[in-house]
CSV table of N, CA and C and ligand atoms in Angstrom, one decimal:
chain,number,residue,atom,x,y,z
A,93,UNK,N,-12.2,-14.6,4.6
A,93,UNK,CA,-11.4,-15.5,5.3
A,93,UNK,C,-10.2,-14.8,6.0
A,94,UNK,N,-10.0,-15.2,7.2
A,94,UNK,CA,-8.9,-14.5,8.0
A,94,UNK,C,-7.7,-15.4,8.1
A,95,UNK,N,-6.6,-14.7,8.2
A,95,UNK,CA,-5.3,-15.4,8.4
A,95,UNK,C,-4.7,-14.8,9.6
A,96,UNK,N,-4.7,-15.5,10.7
A,96,UNK,CA,-4.2,-14.9,12.0
A,96,UNK,C,-2.9,-15.5,12.4
A,97,UNK,N,-2.0,-14.7,12.8
A,97,UNK,CA,-0.8,-15.2,13.4
A,97,UNK,C,-0.9,-15.0,14.9
A,98,UNK,N,-0.9,-16.2,15.5
A,98,UNK,CA,-1.1,-16.1,17.0
A,98,UNK,C,0.3,-15.9,17.6
A,99,UNK,N,0.3,-14.9,18.5
A,99,UNK,CA,1.6,-14.5,19.1
A,99,UNK,C,2.1,-15.6,20.0
A,100,UNK,N,1.2,-16.3,20.6
A,100,UNK,CA,1.5,-17.5,21.4
A,100,UNK,C,2.3,-18.5,20.6
A,101,UNK,N,1.8,-18.8,19.4
A,101,UNK,CA,2.5,-19.8,18.5
A,101,UNK,C,3.9,-19.3,18.2
A,102,UNK,N,4.0,-18.0,17.9
A,102,UNK,CA,5.3,-17.4,17.6
A,102,UNK,C,6.3,-17.6,18.7
A,103,UNK,N,5.8,-17.3,19.9
A,103,UNK,CA,6.7,-17.4,21.1
A,103,UNK,C,7.2,-18.9,21.3
A,104,UNK,N,6.4,-19.8,20.9
A,104,UNK,CA,6.8,-21.2,21.1
A,104,UNK,C,7.6,-21.8,20.0
A,105,UNK,N,7.6,-21.1,18.9
A,105,UNK,CA,8.3,-21.6,17.7
A,105,UNK,C,9.8,-21.6,17.8
A,106,UNK,N,10.4,-22.5,17.1
A,106,UNK,CA,11.9,-22.5,17.1
A,106,UNK,C,12.4,-21.2,16.6
A,107,UNK,N,13.4,-20.7,17.4
A,107,UNK,CA,14.0,-19.4,17.1
A,107,UNK,C,13.0,-18.2,17.2
A,108,UNK,N,11.8,-18.5,17.7
A,108,UNK,CA,10.7,-17.5,17.8
A,108,UNK,C,10.5,-17.0,16.4
A,109,UNK,N,10.5,-17.9,15.4
A,109,UNK,CA,10.3,-17.4,14.0
A,109,UNK,C,9.3,-18.3,13.4
A,110,UNK,N,8.4,-17.7,12.6
A,110,UNK,CA,7.4,-18.5,11.9
A,110,UNK,C,7.4,-18.0,10.4
A,111,UNK,N,7.2,-19.0,9.5
A,111,UNK,CA,7.1,-18.6,8.1
A,111,UNK,C,5.7,-18.8,7.7
A,112,UNK,N,5.2,-17.9,6.8
A,112,UNK,CA,3.8,-18.0,6.4
A,112,UNK,C,3.7,-17.7,4.9
A,113,UNK,N,3.0,-18.6,4.2
A,113,UNK,CA,2.8,-18.3,2.8
A,113,UNK,C,1.4,-18.0,2.6
A,114,UNK,N,1.1,-16.9,1.8
A,114,UNK,CA,-0.2,-16.5,1.6
A,114,UNK,C,-0.4,-16.5,0.1
A,115,UNK,N,-1.5,-17.0,-0.4
A,115,UNK,CA,-1.7,-17.2,-1.8
A,115,UNK,C,-3.2,-17.1,-2.1
A,116,UNK,N,-3.8,-15.9,-2.0
A,116,UNK,CA,-5.2,-15.8,-2.4
A,116,UNK,C,-5.6,-14.4,-2.7
A,117,UNK,N,-6.8,-14.3,-3.3
A,117,UNK,CA,-7.3,-13.0,-3.6
A,117,UNK,C,-7.7,-12.3,-2.4
A,118,UNK,N,-7.5,-10.9,-2.3
A,118,UNK,CA,-7.9,-10.2,-1.1
A,118,UNK,C,-9.2,-9.4,-1.4
A,119,UNK,N,-10.1,-9.6,-0.6
A,119,UNK,CA,-11.4,-8.9,-0.7
A,119,UNK,C,-11.2,-7.4,-0.6
A,120,UNK,N,-11.9,-6.7,-1.5
A,120,UNK,CA,-11.8,-5.2,-1.5
A,120,UNK,C,-10.7,-4.7,-2.5
A,121,UNK,N,-9.9,-5.6,-3.1
A,121,UNK,CA,-8.9,-5.2,-4.0
A,121,UNK,C,-9.2,-6.1,-5.3
A,122,UNK,N,-9.2,-5.4,-6.5
A,122,UNK,CA,-9.4,-6.1,-7.7
A,122,UNK,C,-8.2,-6.9,-8.1
A,123,UNK,N,-8.2,-8.2,-7.6
A,123,UNK,CA,-7.0,-9.0,-7.9
A,123,UNK,C,-7.2,-9.8,-9.2
A,124,UNK,N,-6.3,-9.6,-10.1
A,124,UNK,CA,-6.3,-10.4,-11.3
A,124,UNK,C,-5.7,-11.8,-11.1
A,125,UNK,N,-4.6,-11.8,-10.3
A,125,UNK,CA,-4.1,-13.1,-9.8
A,125,UNK,C,-4.2,-13.1,-8.3
A,126,UNK,N,-4.1,-14.3,-7.7
A,126,UNK,CA,-4.0,-14.3,-6.2
A,126,UNK,C,-2.8,-13.5,-5.8
A,127,UNK,N,-2.9,-12.9,-4.6
A,127,UNK,CA,-1.7,-12.1,-4.0
A,127,UNK,C,-0.9,-13.2,-3.3
A,128,UNK,N,0.4,-13.2,-3.8
A,128,UNK,CA,1.3,-14.2,-3.2
A,128,UNK,C,2.3,-13.5,-2.3
A,129,UNK,N,2.4,-14.0,-1.1
A,129,UNK,CA,3.3,-13.4,-0.1
A,129,UNK,C,4.0,-14.5,0.6
A,130,UNK,N,5.3,-14.3,0.8
A,130,UNK,CA,6.2,-15.2,1.5
A,130,UNK,C,6.7,-14.4,2.7
A,131,UNK,N,6.1,-14.7,3.9
A,131,UNK,CA,6.4,-13.8,5.0
A,131,UNK,C,7.2,-14.6,6.1
A,132,UNK,N,7.9,-13.8,6.9
A,132,UNK,CA,8.7,-14.3,8.0
A,132,UNK,C,8.3,-13.5,9.2
A,133,UNK,N,7.8,-14.1,10.3
A,133,UNK,CA,7.5,-13.4,11.5
A,133,UNK,C,8.5,-13.8,12.6
A,134,UNK,N,9.0,-12.8,13.3
A,134,UNK,CA,10.1,-13.0,14.3
A,134,UNK,C,9.7,-12.2,15.5
A,135,UNK,N,9.8,-12.9,16.7
A,135,UNK,CA,9.6,-12.2,17.9
A,135,UNK,C,10.9,-11.6,18.4
A,136,UNK,N,10.9,-10.3,18.7
A,136,UNK,CA,12.1,-9.6,19.1
A,136,UNK,C,11.8,-9.0,20.4
A,137,UNK,N,11.6,-9.8,21.5
A,137,UNK,CA,11.3,-9.2,22.8
A,137,UNK,C,10.0,-8.5,22.8
A,138,UNK,N,10.0,-7.2,22.9
A,138,UNK,CA,8.8,-6.4,23.0
A,138,UNK,C,8.1,-6.2,21.6
A,139,UNK,N,8.9,-6.6,20.6
A,139,UNK,CA,8.4,-6.3,19.2
A,139,UNK,C,8.3,-7.6,18.4
A,140,UNK,N,7.4,-7.5,17.4
A,140,UNK,CA,7.3,-8.6,16.4
A,140,UNK,C,7.6,-8.0,15.0
A,141,UNK,N,8.5,-8.6,14.3
A,141,UNK,CA,8.8,-8.1,13.0
A,141,UNK,C,8.3,-9.0,11.9
A,142,UNK,N,7.7,-8.5,11.0
A,142,UNK,CA,7.2,-9.3,9.8
A,142,UNK,C,7.8,-8.7,8.6
A,143,UNK,N,8.6,-9.6,7.9
A,143,UNK,CA,9.2,-9.2,6.7
A,143,UNK,C,8.9,-10.2,5.6
A,144,UNK,N,9.0,-9.8,4.3
A,144,UNK,CA,8.8,-10.7,3.2
A,144,UNK,C,8.5,-10.0,2.0
A,145,UNK,N,8.2,-10.7,1.0
A,145,UNK,CA,8.0,-10.2,-0.4
A,145,UNK,C,6.6,-10.5,-0.8
A,146,UNK,N,6.0,-9.5,-1.5
A,146,UNK,CA,4.6,-9.7,-2.0
A,146,UNK,C,4.6,-9.5,-3.5
A,147,UNK,N,3.9,-10.4,-4.2
A,147,UNK,CA,3.8,-10.2,-5.7
A,147,UNK,C,2.3,-10.5,-6.0
A,148,UNK,N,2.0,-10.1,-7.2
A,148,UNK,CA,0.6,-10.4,-7.7
A,148,UNK,C,0.2,-9.3,-8.7
A,149,UNK,N,-0.9,-9.5,-9.3
A,149,UNK,CA,-1.4,-8.5,-10.3
A,149,UNK,C,-2.8,-8.0,-9.9
A,150,UNK,N,-2.9,-6.7,-9.9
A,150,UNK,CA,-4.2,-6.1,-9.5
A,150,UNK,C,-4.8,-5.3,-10.7
A,151,UNK,N,-6.1,-5.1,-10.7
A,151,UNK,CA,-6.6,-4.3,-11.8
A,151,UNK,C,-7.0,-2.9,-11.2
A,152,UNK,N,-6.5,-1.9,-11.9
A,152,UNK,CA,-6.7,-0.5,-11.5
A,152,UNK,C,-7.5,0.2,-12.6
A,153,UNK,N,-8.0,1.4,-12.2
A,153,UNK,CA,-8.7,2.2,-13.2
A,153,UNK,C,-7.8,3.4,-13.5
A,154,UNK,N,-7.5,3.7,-14.7
A,154,UNK,CA,-6.6,4.8,-15.1
A,154,UNK,C,-7.3,6.1,-14.7
A,155,UNK,N,-6.5,7.0,-14.1
A,155,UNK,CA,-7.1,8.3,-13.7
A,155,UNK,C,-7.4,9.2,-14.8
A,156,UNK,N,-6.7,9.0,-16.0
A,156,UNK,CA,-6.9,9.9,-17.1
A,156,UNK,C,-8.0,9.4,-18.1
A,157,UNK,N,-7.9,8.1,-18.5
A,157,UNK,CA,-8.9,7.7,-19.5
A,157,UNK,C,-9.9,6.8,-19.0
A,158,UNK,N,-9.8,6.4,-17.7
A,158,UNK,CA,-10.8,5.6,-17.0
A,158,UNK,C,-10.8,4.1,-17.5
A,159,UNK,N,-9.8,3.8,-18.3
A,159,UNK,CA,-9.7,2.4,-18.7
A,159,UNK,C,-9.2,1.5,-17.6
A,160,UNK,N,-9.6,0.3,-17.6
A,160,UNK,CA,-9.0,-0.7,-16.6
A,160,UNK,C,-7.7,-1.2,-17.2
A,161,UNK,N,-6.7,-1.3,-16.3
A,161,UNK,CA,-5.4,-1.9,-16.7
A,161,UNK,C,-4.8,-2.7,-15.6
A,162,UNK,N,-3.9,-3.6,-15.9
A,162,UNK,CA,-3.3,-4.5,-14.9
A,162,UNK,C,-2.0,-3.8,-14.4
A,163,UNK,N,-1.9,-3.9,-13.1
A,163,UNK,CA,-0.7,-3.4,-12.4
A,163,UNK,C,0.0,-4.5,-11.6
A,164,UNK,N,1.2,-4.7,-12.0
A,164,UNK,CA,2.0,-5.8,-11.3
A,164,UNK,C,2.6,-5.3,-9.9
A,165,UNK,N,2.3,-6.1,-8.9
A,165,UNK,CA,2.9,-5.7,-7.6
A,165,UNK,C,4.1,-6.6,-7.4
A,166,UNK,N,5.1,-6.0,-6.8
A,166,UNK,CA,6.3,-6.7,-6.3
A,166,UNK,C,7.0,-5.8,-5.3
A,167,UNK,N,6.8,-6.0,-4.1
A,167,UNK,CA,7.3,-5.1,-3.1
A,167,UNK,C,7.7,-5.9,-1.8
A,168,UNK,N,8.5,-5.2,-1.0
A,168,UNK,CA,8.9,-5.9,0.3
A,168,UNK,C,8.0,-5.3,1.4
A,169,UNK,N,7.8,-6.2,2.4
A,169,UNK,CA,7.1,-5.8,3.6
A,169,UNK,C,8.1,-5.8,4.7
A,170,UNK,N,8.1,-4.8,5.6
A,170,UNK,CA,8.9,-4.7,6.7
A,170,UNK,C,8.2,-4.0,7.8
A,171,UNK,N,7.5,-4.7,8.6
A,171,UNK,CA,6.6,-4.1,9.6
A,171,UNK,C,6.9,-4.5,11.0
A,172,UNK,N,6.9,-3.6,11.9
A,172,UNK,CA,7.1,-3.9,13.3
A,172,UNK,C,5.8,-3.7,14.1
A,173,UNK,N,5.6,-4.6,15.0
A,173,UNK,CA,4.4,-4.6,15.9
A,173,UNK,C,4.9,-4.5,17.3
A,174,UNK,N,4.3,-3.7,18.1
A,174,UNK,CA,4.6,-3.6,19.5
A,174,UNK,C,3.7,-4.4,20.4
A,175,UNK,N,4.2,-5.3,21.2
A,175,UNK,CA,3.3,-6.1,22.1
A,175,UNK,C,2.8,-5.3,23.2
A,176,UNK,N,3.6,-4.4,23.7
A,176,UNK,CA,3.2,-3.5,24.8
A,176,UNK,C,2.6,-2.2,24.1
A,177,UNK,N,1.7,-1.7,24.8
A,177,UNK,CA,1.1,-0.4,24.3
A,177,UNK,C,2.2,0.7,24.3
A,178,UNK,N,2.3,1.4,23.3
A,178,UNK,CA,3.3,2.5,23.2
A,178,UNK,C,2.7,3.8,23.6
A,179,UNK,N,1.5,3.8,23.9
A,179,UNK,CA,0.8,5.1,24.3
A,179,UNK,C,1.6,5.8,25.4
A,180,UNK,N,1.8,7.0,25.3
A,180,UNK,CA,2.5,7.8,26.3
A,180,UNK,C,4.0,7.9,26.0
A,181,UNK,N,4.5,6.8,25.5
A,181,UNK,CA,6.0,6.9,25.2
A,181,UNK,C,6.2,7.6,23.9
A,182,UNK,N,5.3,7.5,23.0
A,182,UNK,CA,5.4,8.1,21.7
A,182,UNK,C,4.2,9.0,21.5
A,183,UNK,N,4.1,9.4,20.3
A,183,UNK,CA,2.9,10.2,19.8
A,183,UNK,C,1.6,9.5,20.2
A,184,UNK,N,0.6,10.2,20.6
A,184,UNK,CA,-0.6,9.6,21.0
A,184,UNK,C,-1.7,9.7,19.9
A,185,UNK,N,-1.3,10.2,18.7
A,185,UNK,CA,-2.2,10.5,17.7
A,185,UNK,C,-2.8,9.3,17.0
A,186,UNK,N,-2.2,8.2,17.0
A,186,UNK,CA,-2.7,7.1,16.2
A,186,UNK,C,-2.2,5.8,16.7
A,187,UNK,N,-2.5,4.8,15.9
A,187,UNK,CA,-2.1,3.4,16.2
A,187,UNK,C,-0.7,3.1,15.7
A,188,UNK,N,-0.2,3.9,14.8
A,188,UNK,CA,1.1,3.7,14.2
A,188,UNK,C,2.1,4.7,14.7
A,189,UNK,N,3.2,4.3,15.1
A,189,UNK,CA,4.2,5.2,15.7
A,189,UNK,C,5.5,5.1,14.9
A,190,UNK,N,6.1,6.3,14.7
A,190,UNK,CA,7.4,6.2,14.0
A,190,UNK,C,8.5,6.2,15.0
A,191,UNK,N,9.3,5.2,15.1
A,191,UNK,CA,10.3,5.1,16.2
A,191,UNK,C,11.6,5.7,15.6
A,192,UNK,N,11.9,5.6,14.4
A,192,UNK,CA,13.0,6.3,13.7
A,192,UNK,C,12.6,6.5,12.3
A,193,UNK,N,13.4,7.2,11.5
A,193,UNK,CA,13.0,7.6,10.2
A,193,UNK,C,12.5,6.4,9.4
A,194,UNK,N,11.3,6.5,9.0
A,194,UNK,CA,10.7,5.5,8.1
A,194,UNK,C,10.4,4.2,8.7
A,195,UNK,N,10.7,4.0,10.0
A,195,UNK,CA,10.3,2.8,10.6
A,195,UNK,C,9.1,3.0,11.5
A,196,UNK,N,8.0,2.4,11.1
A,196,UNK,CA,6.8,2.6,11.8
A,196,UNK,C,6.5,1.3,12.7
A,197,UNK,N,5.9,1.5,13.8
A,197,UNK,CA,5.5,0.4,14.7
A,197,UNK,C,4.0,0.5,14.8
A,198,UNK,N,3.4,-0.6,14.6
A,198,UNK,CA,1.9,-0.7,14.8
A,198,UNK,C,1.7,-1.3,16.3
A,199,UNK,N,0.9,-0.6,17.0
A,199,UNK,CA,0.6,-0.9,18.4
A,199,UNK,C,-0.5,-2.1,18.4
A,200,UNK,N,-0.1,-3.2,19.0
A,200,UNK,CA,-1.0,-4.3,19.0
A,200,UNK,C,-2.1,-4.1,20.1
A,201,UNK,N,-1.8,-3.2,21.0
A,201,UNK,CA,-2.7,-2.9,22.1
A,201,UNK,C,-3.1,-4.1,22.9
A,202,UNK,N,-2.2,-5.0,23.1
A,202,UNK,CA,-2.4,-6.2,23.9
A,202,UNK,C,-3.1,-7.3,23.1
A,203,UNK,N,-3.3,-7.1,21.8
A,203,UNK,CA,-4.0,-8.2,21.0
A,203,UNK,C,-3.1,-9.4,21.0
A,204,UNK,N,-3.7,-10.6,20.9
A,204,UNK,CA,-3.0,-11.9,21.0
A,204,UNK,C,-2.6,-12.4,19.6
A,205,UNK,N,-3.0,-11.7,18.5
A,205,UNK,CA,-2.7,-12.2,17.2
A,205,UNK,C,-2.5,-11.0,16.2
A,206,UNK,N,-1.9,-11.3,15.1
A,206,UNK,CA,-1.7,-10.3,14.1
A,206,UNK,C,-2.5,-10.8,12.9
A,207,UNK,N,-3.3,-10.0,12.3
A,207,UNK,CA,-4.1,-10.4,11.2
A,207,UNK,C,-3.3,-10.2,9.9
A,208,UNK,N,-2.8,-11.3,9.4
A,208,UNK,CA,-2.0,-11.3,8.2
A,208,UNK,C,-2.8,-10.8,7.0
A,209,UNK,N,-4.0,-11.2,6.9
A,209,UNK,CA,-4.9,-10.8,5.8
A,209,UNK,C,-5.0,-9.2,5.7
A,210,UNK,N,-5.2,-8.6,6.9
A,210,UNK,CA,-5.3,-7.2,7.0
A,210,UNK,C,-4.0,-6.5,6.7
A,211,UNK,N,-2.9,-7.1,7.2
A,211,UNK,CA,-1.6,-6.5,7.0
A,211,UNK,C,-1.3,-6.5,5.5
A,212,UNK,N,-1.7,-7.6,4.8
A,212,UNK,CA,-1.5,-7.6,3.3
A,212,UNK,C,-2.4,-6.6,2.6
A,213,UNK,N,-3.6,-6.6,3.0
A,213,UNK,CA,-4.6,-5.6,2.4
A,213,UNK,C,-4.0,-4.2,2.5
A,214,UNK,N,-3.6,-3.8,3.7
A,214,UNK,CA,-3.0,-2.4,3.9
A,214,UNK,C,-1.8,-2.2,3.1
A,215,UNK,N,-0.9,-3.2,3.0
A,215,UNK,CA,0.3,-3.1,2.3
A,215,UNK,C,0.1,-2.9,0.8
A,216,UNK,N,-0.8,-3.7,0.3
A,216,UNK,CA,-1.1,-3.6,-1.2
A,216,UNK,C,-1.7,-2.3,-1.5
A,217,UNK,N,-2.6,-1.8,-0.7
A,217,UNK,CA,-3.2,-0.5,-0.9
A,217,UNK,C,-2.1,0.6,-0.9
A,218,UNK,N,-1.2,0.5,0.1
A,218,UNK,CA,-0.1,1.5,0.2
A,218,UNK,C,0.8,1.4,-1.0
A,219,UNK,N,0.9,0.3,-1.7
A,219,UNK,CA,1.8,0.1,-2.8
A,219,UNK,C,1.2,0.4,-4.2
A,220,UNK,N,-0.1,0.7,-4.2
A,220,UNK,CA,-0.7,1.1,-5.4
A,220,UNK,C,-0.4,2.6,-5.6
A,221,UNK,N,0.1,2.9,-6.8
A,221,UNK,CA,0.5,4.3,-7.0
A,221,UNK,C,-0.6,5.3,-6.9
A,222,UNK,N,-0.2,6.5,-6.4
A,222,UNK,CA,-1.2,7.6,-6.2
A,222,UNK,C,-1.8,8.0,-7.5
A,223,UNK,N,-0.9,8.2,-8.5
A,223,UNK,CA,-1.4,8.5,-9.8
A,223,UNK,C,-1.4,7.2,-10.7
A,224,UNK,N,-2.6,6.8,-11.0
A,224,UNK,CA,-2.8,5.6,-11.7
A,224,UNK,C,-3.0,5.9,-13.2
A,225,UNK,N,-1.9,5.6,-14.0
A,225,UNK,CA,-2.0,5.9,-15.4
A,225,UNK,C,-1.7,4.5,-16.2
A,226,UNK,N,-2.6,4.2,-17.2
A,226,UNK,CA,-2.5,2.9,-17.8
A,226,UNK,C,-1.2,2.7,-18.6
A,227,UNK,N,-0.6,3.7,-19.1
A,227,UNK,CA,0.6,3.5,-19.8
A,227,UNK,C,1.0,4.8,-20.5
A,228,UNK,N,2.2,4.8,-21.1
A,228,UNK,CA,2.7,6.0,-21.8
A,228,UNK,C,1.9,6.4,-23.0
A,229,UNK,N,1.1,5.5,-23.5
A,229,UNK,CA,0.3,5.8,-24.7
A,229,UNK,C,-1.1,6.1,-24.3
A,230,UNK,N,-1.4,6.3,-23.0
A,230,UNK,CA,-2.7,6.6,-22.6
A,230,UNK,C,-3.4,7.7,-23.4
A,231,UNK,N,-4.6,7.4,-23.9
A,231,UNK,CA,-5.2,8.5,-24.7
A,231,UNK,C,-5.7,9.7,-23.9
A,232,UNK,N,-5.7,9.5,-22.6
A,232,UNK,CA,-6.2,10.6,-21.7
A,232,UNK,C,-5.1,11.7,-21.6
A,233,UNK,N,-3.8,11.3,-21.9
A,233,UNK,CA,-2.7,12.3,-21.8
A,233,UNK,C,-2.9,13.5,-22.7
A,234,UNK,N,-3.3,13.1,-23.9
A,234,UNK,CA,-3.5,14.2,-24.9
A,234,UNK,C,-4.5,15.2,-24.4
A,235,UNK,N,-5.6,14.7,-23.9
A,235,UNK,CA,-6.7,15.5,-23.3
A,235,UNK,C,-6.1,16.4,-22.3
A,236,UNK,N,-5.2,15.9,-21.4
A,236,UNK,CA,-4.7,16.7,-20.3
A,236,UNK,C,-3.8,17.8,-20.9
A,237,UNK,N,-2.9,17.6,-21.9
A,237,UNK,CA,-2.0,18.6,-22.4
A,237,UNK,C,-2.8,19.7,-23.1
A,238,UNK,N,-4.0,19.3,-23.7
A,238,UNK,CA,-4.8,20.3,-24.3
A,238,UNK,C,-5.3,21.3,-23.3
A,239,UNK,N,-5.5,20.9,-22.1
A,239,UNK,CA,-6.0,21.7,-21.1
A,239,UNK,C,-4.9,22.6,-20.5
A,240,UNK,N,-3.7,22.2,-20.7
A,240,UNK,CA,-2.6,22.9,-20.0
A,240,UNK,C,-2.2,24.2,-20.8
A,241,UNK,N,-2.8,25.3,-20.4
A,241,UNK,CA,-2.6,26.6,-21.1
A,241,UNK,C,-1.2,27.2,-20.8
A,242,UNK,N,-0.5,26.7,-19.8
A,242,UNK,CA,0.9,27.3,-19.5
A,242,UNK,C,1.9,26.8,-20.6
A,243,UNK,N,1.5,25.8,-21.4
A,243,UNK,CA,2.4,25.3,-22.4
A,243,UNK,C,2.6,26.4,-23.4
A,244,UNK,N,3.9,26.8,-23.7
A,244,UNK,CA,4.2,27.9,-24.6
A,244,UNK,C,3.6,27.7,-26.0
A,245,UNK,N,3.5,26.5,-26.4
A,245,UNK,CA,3.0,26.2,-27.7
A,245,UNK,C,1.5,26.6,-27.8
A,246,UNK,N,0.9,26.7,-26.6
A,246,UNK,CA,-0.5,27.1,-26.6
A,246,UNK,C,-0.8,28.5,-26.3
A,247,UNK,N,0.3,29.3,-26.2
A,247,UNK,CA,0.2,30.7,-25.8
A,247,UNK,C,-0.7,31.5,-26.8
A,248,UNK,N,-0.7,31.0,-28.1
A,248,UNK,CA,-1.4,31.7,-29.1
A,248,UNK,C,-2.9,31.7,-28.8
A,249,UNK,N,-3.3,30.6,-28.1
A,249,UNK,CA,-4.7,30.5,-27.8
A,249,UNK,C,-5.1,31.5,-26.7
A,250,UNK,N,-4.1,31.8,-25.8
A,250,UNK,CA,-4.3,32.8,-24.7
A,250,UNK,C,-4.6,34.1,-25.3
A,251,UNK,N,-3.8,34.5,-26.3
A,251,UNK,CA,-4.0,35.8,-27.0
A,251,UNK,C,-5.4,36.0,-27.4
A,252,UNK,N,-6.0,35.0,-27.9
A,252,UNK,CA,-7.4,35.1,-28.4
A,252,UNK,C,-8.4,35.3,-27.2
A,253,UNK,N,-7.9,35.1,-26.0
A,253,UNK,CA,-8.8,35.2,-24.8
A,253,UNK,C,-8.7,36.6,-24.2
A,254,UNK,N,-7.6,37.4,-24.7
A,254,UNK,CA,-7.4,38.8,-24.1
A,254,UNK,C,-8.6,39.7,-24.4
A,255,UNK,N,-9.1,39.5,-25.7
A,255,UNK,CA,-10.3,40.3,-26.1
A,255,UNK,C,-11.5,39.3,-26.3
A,256,UNK,N,-12.1,39.0,-25.2
A,256,UNK,CA,-13.2,38.0,-25.4
A,256,UNK,C,-14.3,38.6,-26.2
A,257,UNK,N,-15.0,37.8,-26.8
A,257,UNK,CA,-16.2,38.2,-27.7
A,257,UNK,C,-17.1,39.1,-26.8
A,258,UNK,N,-17.5,40.2,-27.4
A,258,UNK,CA,-18.5,41.0,-26.7
A,258,UNK,C,-19.8,40.3,-26.6
A,259,UNK,N,-20.4,40.4,-25.5
A,259,UNK,CA,-21.7,39.7,-25.4
A,259,UNK,C,-22.8,40.7,-25.1
B,30,LIG,ZN1,-5.2,5.7,-19.5
């Protein structure tokens, strides 16, 4: 299912502002609860700004022990979209342009709508931690520290490797 924000509707809205509530599971993401988002879209001349808060719970797989665990999401969205193509004015390498530190603009390339579903999908993916660990008591951590031979407590094991068994 798609949720589209029509730019035409936004231009006609009072104060050129529209509010949108999103409350459903997103395909491609293991959602334990529906993803809830309270978004505000504002037309700012050549740009459209979408801000809001996103919450929900997703299921992730621990990188260390491979157990499934729940991860709570709670983050802010602040996205700028350009109605006019920015190609030529900025970097031509992609669809997203950095206009100042940390502020990215997505080029709409003349599109008449913004796909809220896709925006939320991308935002949730970006807010999932790179290192997914189920918790401080993860049983995979022990396994990792055993492998870590730079740990001074394990130096004794290194000594035994200086003279490997003759074969
Ligand atoms: Zn784990």
